[in-house]
Amino acid sequence: MMSKSFLGPLNHVGVAVPDIYKAIDFYENILGVEGITTPIDLPSQGVTYSFVNLSSGQVELIQPYGENSPIHKFLSKNPKGGQHHICFEVADIHKASDKMKEKGMRVLNEPRIGAHGTLVVFLHPGDSGGVLIELMETP
Ligand code: CO
């Protein structure tokens, strides 16, 4: 039985960047964050990503990968990059997806494996105050 609020913790904030190495340099050398993960390509989602690990959660740096990357459109509007999505954990992605559909939300994809190796869905920002929301099954 899902409780009324089924959201778990905020897992990460996704930040789209035109150059992931420049972004890593910023977080490392200006903000002084250590242990940022080496960029990894995720062709199925059209992104190259790195995690900036903080005690409160992560910043997920995402650079477009491939011609059909969904990040190109975002960067064409925000050439310097910017905040792209926020991600909340849920216990069961299929139940969460069904619940969102029941409530009239547009769920943009069937559950698929995300950068953290667990299933994710995205909710249309037009239904959520302009914020692209990622729901991610708790790792
Ligand atoms: Co994400």
CSV table of N, CA and C and ligand atoms in Angstrom, one decimal:
chain,number,residue,atom,x,y,z
A,1,MET,N,0.9,-1.2,0.0
A,1,MET,CA,0.0,0.0,0.0
A,1,MET,C,0.9,1.2,0.0
A,2,MET,N,0.7,2.1,-1.0
A,2,MET,CA,1.5,3.3,-1.1
A,2,MET,C,0.9,4.4,-0.2
A,3,SER,N,1.8,5.0,0.6
A,3,SER,CA,1.2,6.1,1.4
A,3,SER,C,1.0,7.3,0.5
A,4,LYS,N,0.3,8.3,1.1
A,4,LYS,CA,-0.1,9.5,0.3
A,4,LYS,C,1.1,10.1,-0.4
A,5,SER,N,2.1,10.4,0.4
A,5,SER,CA,3.4,10.9,-0.2
A,5,SER,C,4.3,9.7,-0.4
A,6,PHE,N,4.5,9.4,-1.6
A,6,PHE,CA,5.3,8.2,-1.9
A,6,PHE,C,6.8,8.6,-2.3
A,7,LEU,N,7.0,9.9,-2.3
A,7,LEU,CA,8.4,10.4,-2.7
A,7,LEU,C,9.4,10.0,-1.6
A,8,GLY,N,10.5,9.5,-2.0
A,8,GLY,CA,11.6,9.3,-1.1
A,8,GLY,C,12.5,10.5,-1.2
A,9,PRO,N,13.7,10.4,-0.8
A,9,PRO,CA,14.6,11.6,-0.8
A,9,PRO,C,14.9,12.2,-2.2
A,10,LEU,N,15.2,13.5,-2.2
A,10,LEU,CA,15.8,14.0,-3.4
A,10,LEU,C,17.1,13.3,-3.6
A,11,ASN,N,17.3,12.8,-4.8
A,11,ASN,CA,18.5,12.0,-5.1
A,11,ASN,C,19.5,12.9,-5.7
A,12,HIS,N,19.1,13.6,-6.8
A,12,HIS,CA,20.1,14.5,-7.4
A,12,HIS,C,19.4,15.6,-8.2
A,13,VAL,N,20.2,16.6,-8.5
A,13,VAL,CA,19.8,17.7,-9.5
A,13,VAL,C,20.6,17.5,-10.7
A,14,GLY,N,19.9,17.4,-11.9
A,14,GLY,CA,20.5,17.2,-13.2
A,14,GLY,C,20.9,18.6,-13.7
A,15,VAL,N,22.1,18.7,-14.1
A,15,VAL,CA,22.6,20.0,-14.7
A,15,VAL,C,23.1,19.7,-16.1
A,16,ALA,N,22.5,20.3,-17.1
A,16,ALA,CA,23.0,20.1,-18.5
A,16,ALA,C,24.2,21.0,-18.7
A,17,VAL,N,25.2,20.5,-19.4
A,17,VAL,CA,26.4,21.3,-19.6
A,17,VAL,C,26.9,21.0,-21.1
A,18,PRO,N,27.4,22.1,-21.7
A,18,PRO,CA,27.9,21.9,-23.1
A,18,PRO,C,29.3,21.2,-23.1
A,19,ASP,N,30.0,21.3,-22.0
A,19,ASP,CA,31.4,20.7,-21.9
A,19,ASP,C,31.6,20.1,-20.5
A,20,ILE,N,31.5,18.8,-20.4
A,20,ILE,CA,31.5,18.2,-19.1
A,20,ILE,C,32.8,18.3,-18.4
A,21,TYR,N,33.9,18.4,-19.2
A,21,TYR,CA,35.2,18.5,-18.5
A,21,TYR,C,35.4,19.9,-17.9
A,22,LYS,N,34.8,20.9,-18.6
A,22,LYS,CA,34.8,22.3,-18.1
A,22,LYS,C,34.0,22.3,-16.8
A,23,ALA,N,32.9,21.7,-16.8
A,23,ALA,CA,32.0,21.6,-15.6
A,23,ALA,C,32.7,20.9,-14.5
A,24,ILE,N,33.3,19.8,-14.7
A,24,ILE,CA,34.1,19.1,-13.7
A,24,ILE,C,35.2,20.0,-13.1
A,25,ASP,N,35.8,20.7,-14.0
A,25,ASP,CA,36.9,21.7,-13.6
A,25,ASP,C,36.3,22.7,-12.6
A,26,PHE,N,35.1,23.2,-12.9
A,26,PHE,CA,34.5,24.2,-12.1
A,26,PHE,C,34.2,23.6,-10.7
A,27,TYR,N,33.5,22.5,-10.7
A,27,TYR,CA,33.2,21.9,-9.4
A,27,TYR,C,34.4,21.5,-8.5
A,28,GLU,N,35.4,21.0,-9.2
A,28,GLU,CA,36.7,20.6,-8.6
A,28,GLU,C,37.5,21.8,-8.1
A,29,ASN,N,37.8,22.7,-9.0
A,29,ASN,CA,38.8,23.7,-8.7
A,29,ASN,C,38.2,25.1,-8.2
A,30,ILE,N,36.9,25.3,-8.5
A,30,ILE,CA,36.3,26.6,-7.9
A,30,ILE,C,35.6,26.2,-6.6
A,31,LEU,N,34.7,25.2,-6.7
A,31,LEU,CA,33.9,24.8,-5.5
A,31,LEU,C,34.6,23.8,-4.6
A,32,GLY,N,35.7,23.2,-5.1
A,32,GLY,CA,36.5,22.4,-4.2
A,32,GLY,C,35.9,21.0,-3.9
A,33,VAL,N,35.1,20.5,-4.8
A,33,VAL,CA,34.6,19.2,-4.5
A,33,VAL,C,35.6,18.1,-5.0
A,34,GLU,N,35.7,17.1,-4.1
A,34,GLU,CA,36.7,16.0,-4.5
A,34,GLU,C,35.9,14.8,-4.9
A,35,GLY,N,36.6,13.9,-5.7
A,35,GLY,CA,36.0,12.6,-6.1
A,35,GLY,C,34.9,12.6,-7.1
A,36,ILE,N,34.9,13.6,-8.0
A,36,ILE,CA,33.9,13.7,-9.0
A,36,ILE,C,34.1,12.5,-10.0
A,37,THR,N,33.0,11.8,-10.4
A,37,THR,CA,33.2,10.6,-11.1
A,37,THR,C,33.7,10.9,-12.6
A,38,THR,N,34.4,10.0,-13.1
A,38,THR,CA,34.9,10.1,-14.5
A,38,THR,C,33.7,10.0,-15.4
A,39,PRO,N,33.6,10.9,-16.5
A,39,PRO,CA,32.5,10.9,-17.4
A,39,PRO,C,32.3,9.5,-18.0
A,40,ILE,N,31.0,9.1,-18.1
A,40,ILE,CA,30.6,7.8,-18.7
A,40,ILE,C,29.5,8.1,-19.7
A,41,ASP,N,29.6,7.4,-20.9
A,41,ASP,CA,28.6,7.6,-21.9
A,41,ASP,C,27.5,6.6,-21.7
A,42,LEU,N,26.3,7.1,-21.8
A,42,LEU,CA,25.1,6.3,-21.7
A,42,LEU,C,24.3,6.5,-23.0
A,43,PRO,N,24.7,5.8,-24.1
A,43,PRO,CA,24.1,6.0,-25.4
A,43,PRO,C,22.5,5.9,-25.4
A,44,SER,N,22.0,5.0,-24.6
A,44,SER,CA,20.5,4.7,-24.6
A,44,SER,C,19.8,6.0,-24.1
A,45,GLN,N,20.4,6.8,-23.4
A,45,GLN,CA,19.7,8.1,-23.0
A,45,GLN,C,20.3,9.3,-23.6
A,46,GLY,N,21.3,9.1,-24.5
A,46,GLY,CA,21.9,10.2,-25.2
A,46,GLY,C,22.6,11.2,-24.3
A,47,VAL,N,23.3,10.7,-23.3
A,47,VAL,CA,24.0,11.6,-22.4
A,47,VAL,C,25.4,11.0,-22.0
A,48,THR,N,26.3,11.9,-21.7
A,48,THR,CA,27.5,11.5,-21.0
A,48,THR,C,27.4,12.2,-19.6
A,49,TYR,N,27.6,11.4,-18.5
A,49,TYR,CA,27.4,11.9,-17.2
A,49,TYR,C,28.5,11.8,-16.2
A,50,SER,N,28.5,12.6,-15.3
A,50,SER,CA,29.4,12.5,-14.1
A,50,SER,C,28.6,12.9,-12.9
A,51,PHE,N,29.0,12.3,-11.7
A,51,PHE,CA,28.3,12.6,-10.5
A,51,PHE,C,29.2,13.5,-9.6
A,52,VAL,N,28.7,14.6,-9.1
A,52,VAL,CA,29.4,15.4,-8.1
A,52,VAL,C,28.7,15.0,-6.8
A,53,ASN,N,29.5,14.2,-6.0
A,53,ASN,CA,29.0,13.7,-4.8
A,53,ASN,C,29.1,14.7,-3.6
A,54,LEU,N,27.9,14.9,-3.0
A,54,LEU,CA,27.9,15.8,-1.8
A,54,LEU,C,27.2,15.1,-0.7
A,55,SER,N,27.4,15.5,0.5
A,55,SER,CA,26.8,14.8,1.7
A,55,SER,C,25.2,14.8,1.5
A,56,SER,N,24.7,15.8,0.9
A,56,SER,CA,23.2,15.8,0.8
A,56,SER,C,22.6,15.1,-0.4
A,57,GLY,N,23.5,14.7,-1.3
A,57,GLY,CA,23.0,14.1,-2.6
A,57,GLY,C,24.0,14.5,-3.7
A,58,GLN,N,23.5,14.4,-4.9
A,58,GLN,CA,24.4,14.6,-6.0
A,58,GLN,C,24.0,15.7,-7.0
A,59,VAL,N,24.9,16.3,-7.6
A,59,VAL,CA,24.7,17.0,-8.9
A,59,VAL,C,25.1,16.1,-10.0
A,60,GLU,N,24.2,15.9,-10.9
A,60,GLU,CA,24.4,15.0,-12.1
A,60,GLU,C,24.7,15.9,-13.3
A,61,LEU,N,25.9,15.9,-13.7
A,61,LEU,CA,26.3,16.6,-14.9
A,61,LEU,C,26.0,15.8,-16.1
A,62,ILE,N,25.3,16.4,-17.0
A,62,ILE,CA,24.9,15.7,-18.3
A,62,ILE,C,25.3,16.5,-19.5
A,63,GLN,N,26.0,15.9,-20.3
A,63,GLN,CA,26.4,16.5,-21.6
A,63,GLN,C,25.8,15.7,-22.7
A,64,PRO,N,25.4,16.3,-23.8
A,64,PRO,CA,24.8,15.5,-24.9
A,64,PRO,C,25.7,14.4,-25.4
A,65,TYR,N,25.1,13.3,-25.7
A,65,TYR,CA,25.9,12.2,-26.4
A,65,TYR,C,25.1,11.8,-27.6
A,66,GLY,N,25.7,11.9,-28.8
A,66,GLY,CA,25.0,11.6,-30.0
A,66,GLY,C,24.1,12.6,-30.6
A,67,GLU,N,23.8,12.5,-31.8
A,67,GLU,CA,23.0,13.5,-32.5
A,67,GLU,C,21.6,13.6,-32.0
A,68,ASN,N,21.0,12.5,-31.5
A,68,ASN,CA,19.6,12.5,-31.1
A,68,ASN,C,19.4,12.8,-29.6
A,69,SER,N,20.5,13.3,-29.0
A,69,SER,CA,20.4,13.5,-27.5
A,69,SER,C,19.3,14.5,-27.2
A,70,PRO,N,18.5,14.2,-26.2
A,70,PRO,CA,17.5,15.2,-25.8
A,70,PRO,C,18.0,16.5,-25.1
A,71,ILE,N,19.3,16.4,-24.9
A,71,ILE,CA,20.0,17.6,-24.2
A,71,ILE,C,20.3,18.7,-25.2
A,72,HIS,N,20.4,18.4,-26.5
A,72,HIS,CA,20.7,19.4,-27.5
A,72,HIS,C,19.7,20.5,-27.5
A,73,LYS,N,18.4,20.2,-27.4
A,73,LYS,CA,17.3,21.2,-27.4
A,73,LYS,C,17.4,22.1,-26.2
A,74,PHE,N,17.7,21.5,-25.1
A,74,PHE,CA,17.9,22.3,-23.9
A,74,PHE,C,19.0,23.3,-24.0
A,75,LEU,N,20.1,22.8,-24.6
A,75,LEU,CA,21.3,23.6,-24.7
A,75,LEU,C,21.2,24.7,-25.8
A,76,SER,N,20.3,24.4,-26.7
A,76,SER,CA,20.1,25.4,-27.8
A,76,SER,C,19.4,26.6,-27.1
A,77,LYS,N,18.5,26.4,-26.1
A,77,LYS,CA,17.9,27.5,-25.4
A,77,LYS,C,18.7,28.0,-24.3
A,78,ASN,N,19.6,27.2,-23.8
A,78,ASN,CA,20.5,27.6,-22.6
A,78,ASN,C,21.9,27.2,-23.0
A,79,PRO,N,22.6,28.0,-23.8
A,79,PRO,CA,23.9,27.6,-24.4
A,79,PRO,C,25.0,27.4,-23.3
A,80,LYS,N,24.8,28.1,-22.2
A,80,LYS,CA,25.9,27.9,-21.1
A,80,LYS,C,25.6,26.7,-20.2
A,81,GLY,N,24.4,26.1,-20.5
A,81,GLY,CA,24.0,25.0,-19.6
A,81,GLY,C,23.1,25.5,-18.6
A,82,GLY,N,22.5,24.6,-17.7
A,82,GLY,CA,21.6,25.1,-16.7
A,82,GLY,C,21.0,23.9,-16.0
A,83,GLN,N,20.2,24.2,-15.0
A,83,GLN,CA,19.5,23.2,-14.3
A,83,GLN,C,18.4,22.5,-15.2
A,84,HIS,N,18.5,21.2,-15.3
A,84,HIS,CA,17.8,20.4,-16.3
A,84,HIS,C,16.6,19.6,-15.7
A,85,HIS,N,16.9,18.9,-14.6
A,85,HIS,CA,15.8,18.2,-13.9
A,85,HIS,C,16.2,18.0,-12.5
A,86,ILE,N,15.2,17.5,-11.7
A,86,ILE,CA,15.4,17.1,-10.3
A,86,ILE,C,14.9,15.7,-10.2
A,87,CYS,N,15.6,14.9,-9.4
A,87,CYS,CA,15.3,13.5,-9.3
A,87,CYS,C,14.9,13.1,-7.9
A,88,PHE,N,13.8,12.5,-7.7
A,88,PHE,CA,13.3,11.9,-6.4
A,88,PHE,C,13.3,10.4,-6.5
A,89,GLU,N,13.6,9.8,-5.4
A,89,GLU,CA,13.6,8.4,-5.3
A,89,GLU,C,12.2,7.9,-5.0
A,90,VAL,N,11.8,6.8,-5.5
A,90,VAL,CA,10.6,6.1,-5.2
A,90,VAL,C,10.9,4.6,-5.0
A,91,ALA,N,10.0,3.9,-4.2
A,91,ALA,CA,10.3,2.5,-3.8
A,91,ALA,C,10.1,1.6,-5.0
A,92,ASP,N,9.0,1.9,-5.8
A,92,ASP,CA,8.6,1.0,-6.9
A,92,ASP,C,8.3,1.9,-8.1
A,93,ILE,N,9.1,1.8,-9.1
A,93,ILE,CA,8.9,2.8,-10.3
A,93,ILE,C,7.6,2.5,-11.1
A,94,HIS,N,7.3,1.2,-11.1
A,94,HIS,CA,6.0,0.9,-11.9
A,94,HIS,C,4.8,1.4,-11.2
A,95,LYS,N,4.8,1.2,-9.9
A,95,LYS,CA,3.6,1.7,-9.1
A,95,LYS,C,3.6,3.2,-9.2
A,96,ALA,N,4.8,3.8,-9.1
A,96,ALA,CA,4.8,5.3,-9.1
A,96,ALA,C,4.4,5.8,-10.4
A,97,SER,N,4.8,5.2,-11.5
A,97,SER,CA,4.4,5.6,-12.9
A,97,SER,C,2.9,5.5,-13.1
A,98,ASP,N,2.4,4.3,-12.6
A,98,ASP,CA,0.9,4.2,-12.7
A,98,ASP,C,0.2,5.2,-11.9
A,99,LYS,N,0.7,5.5,-10.7
A,99,LYS,CA,0.0,6.5,-9.9
A,99,LYS,C,0.0,7.9,-10.5
A,100,MET,N,1.1,8.2,-11.2
A,100,MET,CA,1.2,9.5,-11.8
A,100,MET,C,0.3,9.6,-13.0
A,101,LYS,N,0.2,8.5,-13.8
A,101,LYS,CA,-0.8,8.4,-14.9
A,101,LYS,C,-2.2,8.6,-14.4
A,102,GLU,N,-2.5,7.9,-13.3
A,102,GLU,CA,-3.9,8.0,-12.7
A,102,GLU,C,-4.2,9.4,-12.4
A,103,LYS,N,-3.2,10.2,-12.0
A,103,LYS,CA,-3.4,11.6,-11.6
A,103,LYS,C,-3.3,12.5,-12.7
A,104,GLY,N,-3.2,12.0,-13.9
A,104,GLY,CA,-3.3,12.8,-15.1
A,104,GLY,C,-1.9,13.4,-15.6
A,105,MET,N,-0.9,12.9,-14.9
A,105,MET,CA,0.5,13.4,-15.3
A,105,MET,C,0.9,12.7,-16.6
A,106,ARG,N,1.6,13.4,-17.5
A,106,ARG,CA,2.2,12.8,-18.6
A,106,ARG,C,3.5,12.2,-18.2
A,107,VAL,N,3.6,10.8,-18.3
A,107,VAL,CA,4.8,10.1,-18.0
A,107,VAL,C,5.5,9.9,-19.4
A,108,LEU,N,6.7,10.4,-19.5
A,108,LEU,CA,7.4,10.6,-20.8
A,108,LEU,C,8.0,9.3,-21.3
A,109,ASN,N,8.2,8.3,-20.5
A,109,ASN,CA,8.8,7.0,-21.0
A,109,ASN,C,8.4,5.9,-20.1
A,110,GLU,N,8.5,4.7,-20.7
A,110,GLU,CA,8.4,3.5,-19.9
A,110,GLU,C,9.6,3.4,-19.0
A,111,PRO,N,9.5,2.7,-17.8
A,111,PRO,CA,10.7,2.6,-17.0
A,111,PRO,C,11.9,2.1,-17.7
A,112,ARG,N,13.0,2.7,-17.6
A,112,ARG,CA,14.2,2.3,-18.2
A,112,ARG,C,15.4,2.6,-17.3
A,113,ILE,N,16.5,1.9,-17.6
A,113,ILE,CA,17.6,2.0,-16.7
A,113,ILE,C,18.3,3.4,-16.9
A,114,GLY,N,18.5,4.1,-15.8
A,114,GLY,CA,19.1,5.4,-15.8
A,114,GLY,C,20.6,5.3,-15.5
A,115,ALA,N,21.2,6.5,-15.3
A,115,ALA,CA,22.6,6.6,-15.0
A,115,ALA,C,23.0,5.9,-13.7
A,116,HIS,N,22.1,5.8,-12.8
A,116,HIS,CA,22.4,5.2,-11.5
A,116,HIS,C,22.2,3.6,-11.5
A,117,GLY,N,21.8,3.1,-12.7
A,117,GLY,CA,21.6,1.7,-12.8
A,117,GLY,C,20.3,1.2,-12.2
A,118,THR,N,19.4,2.1,-11.9
A,118,THR,CA,18.0,1.7,-11.5
A,118,THR,C,17.0,2.3,-12.5
A,119,LEU,N,15.8,1.8,-12.4
A,119,LEU,CA,14.7,2.2,-13.3
A,119,LEU,C,14.3,3.7,-13.1
A,120,VAL,N,14.1,4.4,-14.2
A,120,VAL,CA,13.7,5.8,-14.0
A,120,VAL,C,12.5,6.1,-15.0
A,121,VAL,N,11.7,7.1,-14.7
A,121,VAL,CA,10.8,7.7,-15.6
A,121,VAL,C,10.9,9.2,-15.5
A,122,PHE,N,10.5,9.9,-16.5
A,122,PHE,CA,10.4,11.4,-16.4
A,122,PHE,C,9.0,11.8,-16.6
A,123,LEU,N,8.7,12.9,-15.9
A,123,LEU,CA,7.3,13.5,-15.9
A,123,LEU,C,7.4,14.8,-16.7
A,124,HIS,N,6.4,15.0,-17.5
A,124,HIS,CA,6.3,16.2,-18.4
A,124,HIS,C,6.4,17.5,-17.6
A,125,PRO,N,7.3,18.4,-17.8
A,125,PRO,CA,7.4,19.6,-17.0
A,125,PRO,C,6.2,20.5,-17.1
A,126,GLY,N,5.4,20.3,-18.2
A,126,GLY,CA,4.2,21.1,-18.4
A,126,GLY,C,3.2,20.8,-17.3
A,127,ASP,N,3.3,19.6,-16.7
A,127,ASP,CA,2.4,19.2,-15.7
A,127,ASP,C,2.9,19.4,-14.3
A,128,SER,N,4.1,19.9,-14.2
A,128,SER,CA,4.7,20.0,-12.8
A,128,SER,C,5.5,21.3,-12.6
A,129,GLY,N,4.8,22.4,-13.0
A,129,GLY,CA,5.3,23.7,-12.7
A,129,GLY,C,6.5,24.1,-13.5
A,130,GLY,N,6.7,23.5,-14.6
A,130,GLY,CA,7.9,23.8,-15.4
A,130,GLY,C,9.1,23.1,-15.1
A,131,VAL,N,9.0,22.1,-14.1
A,131,VAL,CA,10.2,21.4,-13.7
A,131,VAL,C,10.2,20.0,-14.3
A,132,LEU,N,11.2,19.6,-15.0
A,132,LEU,CA,11.3,18.2,-15.4
A,132,LEU,C,11.6,17.4,-14.2
A,133,ILE,N,10.8,16.4,-13.9
A,133,ILE,CA,11.0,15.6,-12.7
A,133,ILE,C,11.3,14.1,-13.2
A,134,GLU,N,12.4,13.7,-12.6
A,134,GLU,CA,12.8,12.3,-12.8
A,134,GLU,C,12.4,11.5,-11.5
A,135,LEU,N,11.8,10.4,-11.7
A,135,LEU,CA,11.5,9.5,-10.6
A,135,LEU,C,12.5,8.3,-10.8
A,136,MET,N,13.1,7.9,-9.7
A,136,MET,CA,14.1,6.9,-9.8
A,136,MET,C,13.9,5.8,-8.7
A,137,GLU,N,13.9,4.6,-9.1
A,137,GLU,CA,13.8,3.5,-8.1
A,137,GLU,C,15.0,3.6,-7.2
A,138,THR,N,14.7,3.5,-5.9
A,138,THR,CA,15.8,3.7,-4.9
A,138,THR,C,16.9,2.6,-5.1
A,139,PRO,N,18.2,3.1,-5.2
A,139,PRO,CA,19.2,2.1,-5.5
A,139,PRO,C,19.4,1.1,-4.3
B,1,CO,CO,19.0,12.4,-13.5
